[in-house]
Short mmCIF file of C-alpha atoms in Angstrom, two decimals:
data_model
loop_
_atom_site.label_atom_id
_atom_site.label_comp_id
_atom_site.label_asym_id
_atom_site.label_seq_id
_atom_site.Cartn_x
_atom_site.Cartn_y
_atom_site.Cartn_z
CA UNK H 23 -53.92 -56.10 8.06
CA UNK H 24 -53.47 -53.78 5.11
CA UNK H 25 -55.10 -50.36 5.11
CA UNK H 26 -57.92 -49.64 2.71
CA UNK H 27 -55.96 -47.66 0.13
CA UNK H 28 -53.73 -50.69 -0.32
CA UNK H 29 -56.63 -53.01 -1.27
CA UNK H 30 -58.73 -53.72 -4.33
CA UNK H 31 -62.47 -54.35 -4.45
CA UNK H 32 -64.19 -55.68 -7.57
CA UNK H 33 -67.88 -54.93 -8.05
CA UNK H 34 -70.05 -55.78 -11.04
CA UNK H 35 -73.03 -53.84 -12.33
CA UNK H 36 -71.89 -50.34 -11.42
CA UNK H 37 -73.35 -48.34 -14.30
CA UNK H 38 -76.30 -47.14 -12.20
CA UNK H 39 -78.22 -47.71 -8.99
CA UNK H 40 -76.91 -49.59 -5.99
CA UNK H 41 -73.78 -50.73 -7.79
CA UNK H 42 -72.71 -47.20 -8.71
CA UNK H 43 -73.55 -45.98 -5.20
CA UNK H 44 -71.58 -48.79 -3.55
CA UNK H 45 -68.59 -48.23 -5.84
CA UNK H 46 -68.49 -44.52 -5.00
CA UNK H 47 -68.89 -45.21 -1.28
CA UNK H 48 -66.02 -47.72 -1.29
CA UNK H 49 -63.79 -45.28 -3.18
CA UNK H 50 -64.72 -42.60 -0.65
CA UNK H 51 -63.60 -44.97 2.11
CA UNK H 52 -60.24 -45.27 0.40
CA UNK H 53 -60.38 -48.55 -1.50
CA UNK H 54 -59.29 -48.89 -5.11
CA UNK H 55 -62.50 -50.04 -6.78
CA UNK H 56 -62.56 -52.00 -10.00
CA UNK H 57 -66.04 -50.99 -11.14
CA UNK H 58 -67.54 -53.37 -13.69
CA UNK H 59 -69.56 -51.81 -16.50
CA UNK H 60 -70.80 -53.14 -19.83
CA UNK H 61 -70.25 -50.04 -22.00
CA UNK H 62 -67.45 -47.53 -22.47
CA UNK H 63 -69.92 -44.67 -22.07
CA UNK H 64 -70.75 -45.90 -18.58
CA UNK H 65 -67.04 -46.14 -17.80
CA UNK H 66 -66.49 -42.51 -18.75
CA UNK H 67 -69.34 -41.37 -16.50
CA UNK H 68 -68.05 -43.34 -13.51
CA UNK H 69 -64.29 -42.72 -13.67
CA UNK H 70 -62.97 -40.83 -10.60
CA UNK H 71 -60.15 -41.00 -8.03
CA UNK H 72 -60.19 -44.50 -6.57
CA UNK H 73 -62.69 -45.68 -9.19
CA UNK H 74 -61.27 -47.64 -12.11
CA UNK H 75 -64.00 -48.76 -14.51
CA UNK H 76 -63.42 -52.14 -16.14
CA UNK H 77 -65.47 -53.72 -18.92
CA UNK H 78 -67.27 -56.64 -17.31
CA UNK H 79 -70.22 -58.34 -18.91
CA UNK H 80 -70.53 -61.22 -16.47
CA UNK H 81 -71.90 -63.49 -19.21
CA UNK H 82 -68.71 -62.98 -21.26
CA UNK H 83 -65.92 -65.43 -20.25
CA UNK H 84 -63.24 -63.36 -21.99
CA UNK H 85 -64.11 -60.21 -20.02
CA UNK H 86 -64.21 -62.17 -16.77
CA UNK H 87 -60.77 -63.62 -17.52
CA UNK H 88 -59.42 -60.16 -18.34
CA UNK H 89 -60.65 -58.72 -15.02
CA UNK H 90 -59.17 -61.66 -13.08
CA UNK H 91 -55.85 -61.04 -14.87
CA UNK H 92 -56.05 -57.33 -13.99
CA UNK H 93 -56.33 -58.29 -10.32
CA UNK H 94 -53.47 -60.78 -10.28
CA UNK H 95 -51.15 -58.42 -12.18
CA UNK H 96 -52.02 -55.26 -10.26
CA UNK H 97 -49.03 -52.90 -10.63
CA UNK H 98 -49.16 -51.98 -6.94
CA UNK H 99 -49.55 -55.63 -5.91
CA UNK H 100 -52.65 -54.78 -3.90
CA UNK H 101 -54.64 -57.72 -2.48
CA UNK H 102 -58.28 -58.25 -3.36
CA UNK H 103 -60.36 -57.41 -0.29
CA UNK H 104 -63.71 -58.43 -1.80
CA UNK H 105 -65.73 -59.24 -4.89
CA UNK H 106 -69.26 -57.83 -4.87
CA UNK H 107 -71.56 -59.66 -7.28
CA UNK H 108 -74.14 -57.00 -8.01
CA UNK H 109 -75.00 -57.12 -11.73
CA UNK H 110 -78.60 -58.05 -12.45
CA UNK H 111 -81.59 -57.87 -14.74
CA UNK H 112 -85.31 -58.39 -14.18
CA UNK H 113 -88.44 -59.07 -16.14
CA UNK H 114 -91.89 -59.81 -14.77
CA UNK H 115 -93.98 -62.31 -16.68
CA UNK H 116 -96.08 -65.37 -15.83
CA UNK H 117 -94.28 -68.69 -16.11
CA UNK H 118 -96.55 -69.63 -19.02
CA UNK H 119 -95.64 -66.56 -21.08
CA UNK H 120 -91.92 -66.09 -20.47
CA UNK H 121 -89.84 -67.53 -23.32
CA UNK H 122 -87.19 -70.12 -22.58
CA UNK H 123 -84.56 -67.76 -23.98
CA UNK H 124 -85.59 -65.16 -21.38
CA UNK H 125 -85.60 -67.79 -18.62
CA UNK H 126 -82.02 -68.63 -19.55
CA UNK H 127 -81.07 -64.94 -19.77
CA UNK H 128 -82.38 -64.34 -16.26
CA UNK H 129 -80.30 -67.18 -14.86
CA UNK H 130 -77.22 -66.29 -16.92
CA UNK H 131 -77.12 -62.74 -15.55
CA UNK H 132 -78.55 -63.22 -12.07
CA UNK H 133 -76.87 -66.50 -11.18
CA UNK H 134 -74.41 -68.20 -13.55
CA UNK H 135 -72.52 -64.98 -14.25
CA UNK H 136 -71.93 -64.46 -10.53
CA UNK H 137 -70.70 -68.03 -10.15
CA UNK H 138 -68.29 -67.50 -13.04
CA UNK H 139 -66.88 -64.24 -11.63
CA UNK H 140 -66.52 -65.76 -8.16
CA UNK H 141 -64.67 -68.80 -9.47
CA UNK H 142 -62.33 -66.58 -11.48
CA UNK H 143 -61.26 -64.45 -8.53
CA UNK H 144 -61.25 -67.07 -5.77
CA UNK H 145 -57.49 -67.70 -6.09
CA UNK H 146 -56.91 -64.01 -5.29
CA UNK H 147 -59.38 -64.16 -2.40
CA UNK H 148 -57.67 -67.23 -0.97
CA UNK H 149 -54.37 -65.36 -1.08
CA UNK H 150 -55.83 -62.34 0.74
CA UNK H 151 -58.35 -64.06 3.05
CA UNK H 152 -60.90 -61.88 1.28
CA UNK H 153 -64.65 -61.85 0.96
CA UNK H 154 -67.47 -62.68 -1.47
CA UNK H 155 -70.55 -60.44 -1.25
CA UNK H 156 -73.56 -61.62 -3.25
CA UNK H 157 -76.37 -59.15 -3.85
CA UNK H 158 -79.56 -61.15 -3.65
CA UNK H 159 -83.07 -59.76 -3.07
CA UNK H 160 -86.17 -60.27 -0.97
CA UNK H 161 -87.12 -62.24 -4.09
CA UNK H 162 -84.57 -64.81 -2.96
CA UNK H 163 -86.79 -65.55 0.06
CA UNK H 164 -90.39 -64.89 -1.00
CA UNK H 165 -91.67 -64.81 -4.59
CA UNK H 166 -94.71 -62.98 -5.93
CA UNK H 167 -96.52 -64.08 -9.09
CA UNK H 168 -94.67 -63.13 -12.30
CA UNK H 169 -91.32 -63.15 -10.47
CA UNK H 170 -90.66 -66.84 -11.16
CA UNK H 171 -87.51 -66.44 -13.27
CA UNK H 172 -85.99 -63.60 -11.25
CA UNK H 173 -86.87 -65.22 -7.92
CA UNK H 174 -85.67 -68.61 -9.12
CA UNK H 175 -82.25 -67.16 -9.94
CA UNK H 176 -82.10 -65.36 -6.59
CA UNK H 177 -83.11 -68.52 -4.70
CA UNK H 178 -80.26 -70.27 -6.51
CA UNK H 179 -77.86 -67.47 -5.53
CA UNK H 180 -78.90 -67.81 -1.89
CA UNK H 181 -78.33 -71.58 -1.96
CA UNK H 182 -74.96 -71.25 -3.69
CA UNK H 183 -73.93 -68.61 -1.15
CA UNK H 184 -74.75 -70.95 1.74
CA UNK H 185 -72.74 -73.77 0.19
CA UNK H 186 -69.82 -71.47 -0.63
CA UNK H 187 -69.79 -69.95 2.87
CA UNK H 188 -69.50 -73.40 4.43
CA UNK H 189 -66.85 -74.49 1.93
CA UNK H 190 -64.65 -71.43 2.36
CA UNK H 191 -65.00 -70.70 6.09
CA UNK H 192 -62.25 -73.17 7.07
CA UNK H 193 -59.91 -71.38 4.64
CA UNK H 194 -60.47 -67.83 5.89
CA UNK H 195 -62.65 -66.52 3.03
CA UNK H 196 -65.99 -65.07 4.11
CA UNK H 197 -69.26 -65.11 2.13
CA UNK H 198 -71.98 -62.53 2.76
CA UNK H 199 -75.43 -62.08 1.21
CA UNK H 200 -77.20 -58.71 0.91
CA UNK H 201 -81.00 -58.80 0.43
CA UNK H 202 -82.40 -55.44 -0.73
CA UNK H 203 -86.08 -54.58 -0.63
CA UNK H 204 -87.48 -51.45 -2.21
CA UNK H 205 -84.63 -49.31 -3.51
CA UNK H 206 -85.02 -46.43 -5.94
CA UNK H 207 -82.98 -47.69 -8.89
CA UNK H 208 -83.25 -47.76 -12.67
CA UNK H 209 -83.58 -51.57 -12.77
CA UNK H 210 -87.16 -51.44 -11.54
CA UNK H 211 -88.06 -49.02 -14.30
CA UNK H 212 -86.48 -51.30 -16.91
CA UNK H 213 -88.45 -54.24 -15.51
CA UNK H 214 -91.70 -52.28 -15.70
CA UNK H 215 -90.99 -51.38 -19.33
CA UNK H 216 -90.48 -55.06 -20.15
CA UNK H 217 -93.64 -56.04 -18.27
CA UNK H 218 -95.65 -53.51 -20.28
CA UNK H 219 -94.22 -55.01 -23.45
CA UNK H 220 -95.35 -58.44 -22.27
CA UNK H 221 -98.90 -57.14 -21.77
CA UNK H 222 -98.88 -55.59 -25.25
CA UNK H 223 -97.83 -58.92 -26.81
CA UNK H 224 -100.48 -61.03 -25.06
CA UNK H 225 -103.22 -62.77 -27.00
CA UNK H 226 -106.80 -61.99 -25.91
CA UNK H 227 -106.96 -65.27 -23.98
CA UNK H 228 -103.63 -64.58 -22.26
CA UNK H 229 -104.72 -61.04 -21.43
CA UNK H 230 -107.86 -62.45 -19.87
CA UNK H 231 -105.82 -64.76 -17.66
CA UNK H 232 -102.89 -62.52 -16.79
CA UNK H 233 -103.47 -58.93 -17.93
CA UNK H 234 -104.92 -57.68 -14.66
CA UNK H 235 -102.36 -59.57 -12.60
CA UNK H 236 -99.41 -58.16 -14.50
CA UNK H 237 -100.81 -54.63 -14.33
CA UNK H 238 -101.22 -55.06 -10.55
CA UNK H 239 -97.59 -56.19 -10.30
CA UNK H 240 -96.48 -53.12 -12.27
CA UNK H 241 -98.53 -50.82 -10.02
CA UNK H 242 -97.22 -52.49 -6.88
CA UNK H 243 -93.58 -52.34 -8.05
CA UNK H 244 -93.97 -48.65 -8.88
CA UNK H 245 -95.35 -47.87 -5.41
CA UNK H 246 -92.81 -50.17 -3.72
CA UNK H 247 -89.89 -48.45 -5.44
CA UNK H 248 -91.19 -44.91 -4.89
CA UNK H 249 -91.30 -45.52 -1.13
CA UNK H 250 -87.96 -47.35 -1.06
CA UNK H 251 -84.54 -46.34 0.12
CA UNK H 252 -82.29 -44.17 -2.04
CA UNK H 253 -79.54 -46.07 -3.83
CA UNK H 254 -76.92 -44.29 -1.69
CA UNK H 255 -78.33 -45.83 1.50
CA UNK H 256 -78.20 -49.28 -0.07
CA UNK H 257 -74.66 -48.57 -1.27
CA UNK H 258 -73.52 -47.86 2.28
CA UNK H 259 -74.91 -51.19 3.51
CA UNK H 260 -73.21 -53.04 0.66
CA UNK H 261 -69.93 -51.28 1.47
CA UNK H 262 -70.27 -52.30 5.12
CA UNK H 263 -70.95 -55.91 4.13
CA UNK H 264 -67.73 -55.90 2.11
CA UNK H 265 -65.47 -54.24 4.66
CA UNK H 266 -66.55 -54.61 8.30
CA UNK H 267 -64.25 -56.80 10.31
CA UNK H 268 -66.85 -59.35 11.40
CA UNK H 269 -69.75 -59.30 8.93
CA UNK H 270 -73.10 -60.96 9.40
CA UNK H 271 -73.88 -63.77 6.99
CA UNK H 272 -76.87 -61.75 5.66
CA UNK H 273 -77.85 -58.09 5.53
CA UNK H 274 -81.27 -56.79 4.60
CA UNK H 275 -81.71 -53.37 2.99
CA UNK H 276 -84.83 -51.57 4.16
CA UNK H 277 -87.52 -52.30 6.72
CA UNK H 278 -89.66 -54.03 4.10
CA UNK H 279 -86.88 -56.52 3.39
CA UNK H 280 -86.36 -57.20 7.09
CA UNK H 281 -90.05 -58.14 7.42
CA UNK H 282 -90.67 -59.96 4.14
CA UNK H 283 -87.60 -62.18 4.28
CA UNK H 284 -88.84 -63.60 7.60
CA UNK H 285 -92.40 -64.40 6.53
CA UNK H 286 -91.65 -67.75 4.86
CA UNK H 287 -90.17 -69.00 8.14
CA UNK H 288 -93.18 -67.89 10.17
CA UNK H 289 -96.22 -68.65 8.00
CA UNK H 290 -97.53 -71.82 6.34
CA UNK H 291 -97.58 -71.64 2.55
CA UNK H 292 -101.35 -71.19 2.20
CA UNK H 293 -101.42 -68.40 4.76
CA UNK H 294 -98.48 -66.70 3.07
CA UNK H 295 -100.32 -66.99 -0.27
CA UNK H 296 -103.28 -65.14 1.23
CA UNK H 297 -101.12 -62.44 2.80
CA UNK H 298 -99.33 -61.75 -0.48
CA UNK H 299 -102.59 -61.81 -2.45
CA UNK H 300 -104.18 -59.35 -0.03
CA UNK H 301 -101.20 -57.02 -0.35
CA UNK H 302 -101.43 -57.17 -4.15
CA UNK H 303 -105.22 -56.77 -4.40
CA UNK H 304 -105.39 -52.94 -4.06
CA UNK H 305 -103.08 -52.61 -7.07
CA UNK H 306 -105.37 -54.37 -9.55
CA UNK H 307 -107.14 -52.21 -12.13
CA UNK H 308 -110.55 -51.01 -10.97
CA UNK H 309 -113.40 -53.47 -11.52
CA UNK H 310 -110.95 -56.27 -12.21
CA UNK H 311 -111.92 -59.55 -10.46
CA UNK H 312 -108.67 -59.97 -8.55
CA UNK H 313 -108.33 -63.58 -7.48
CA UNK H 314 -104.56 -63.79 -7.35
#
């Protein structure tokens, strides 16, 4: 087995948050990290010993092809230890109000882009007996109202990961899923900004149906994130998932994730609906008739 400084790891979505933390942790452990970013400014901020930023918009086939070529033509001929599919985006909106363009955007970034990157680097992973690490979410196991598009993409990522794990296991390539709960990252803040924009664009009738619900979701997400793990703690778990000798098939990040990802297996749907509604109820605006 090669030592860490002789191996590459590719990770997408490293501009901020868990991705940046995982990239820095892997570089600290001695790997040469190809850190995917979407903008040159983010590359400049991230560049460090062992950290090589690469432009990687996972919805751009040309950039995916360029990164795959960078791996196969590595000057030091280092094998690819792992690809970590971490890039993501989120917007909270009721199914009725979310545009079809935004539905497609959610799936392009949170699912199809990861499939495309994985397919592009699988030849290198076959050659190295490497690993695929897919960053999912508790939203890939249990979905709150307004998380339909994000959760749908994460459910798809979970299903694809199961299929891929069973396809690749006979050939020595491992597939691991990481399911974070509350983590203090910038993505939650971006999602809250978009949710507020959705509220502002609602018609009076839509606001009557969904305004209180969406405000409760915003309040809950804010509290959930504030009490969550720091990105560095999540980064260490992701780094472990990519590098330990015998990884689990799934890792949760945070106590909340460990609990919530098990609820769908333990509770009937109607009971789970009531549990989630009760947890959301305190976050509704005062005097709002919360019936969610």
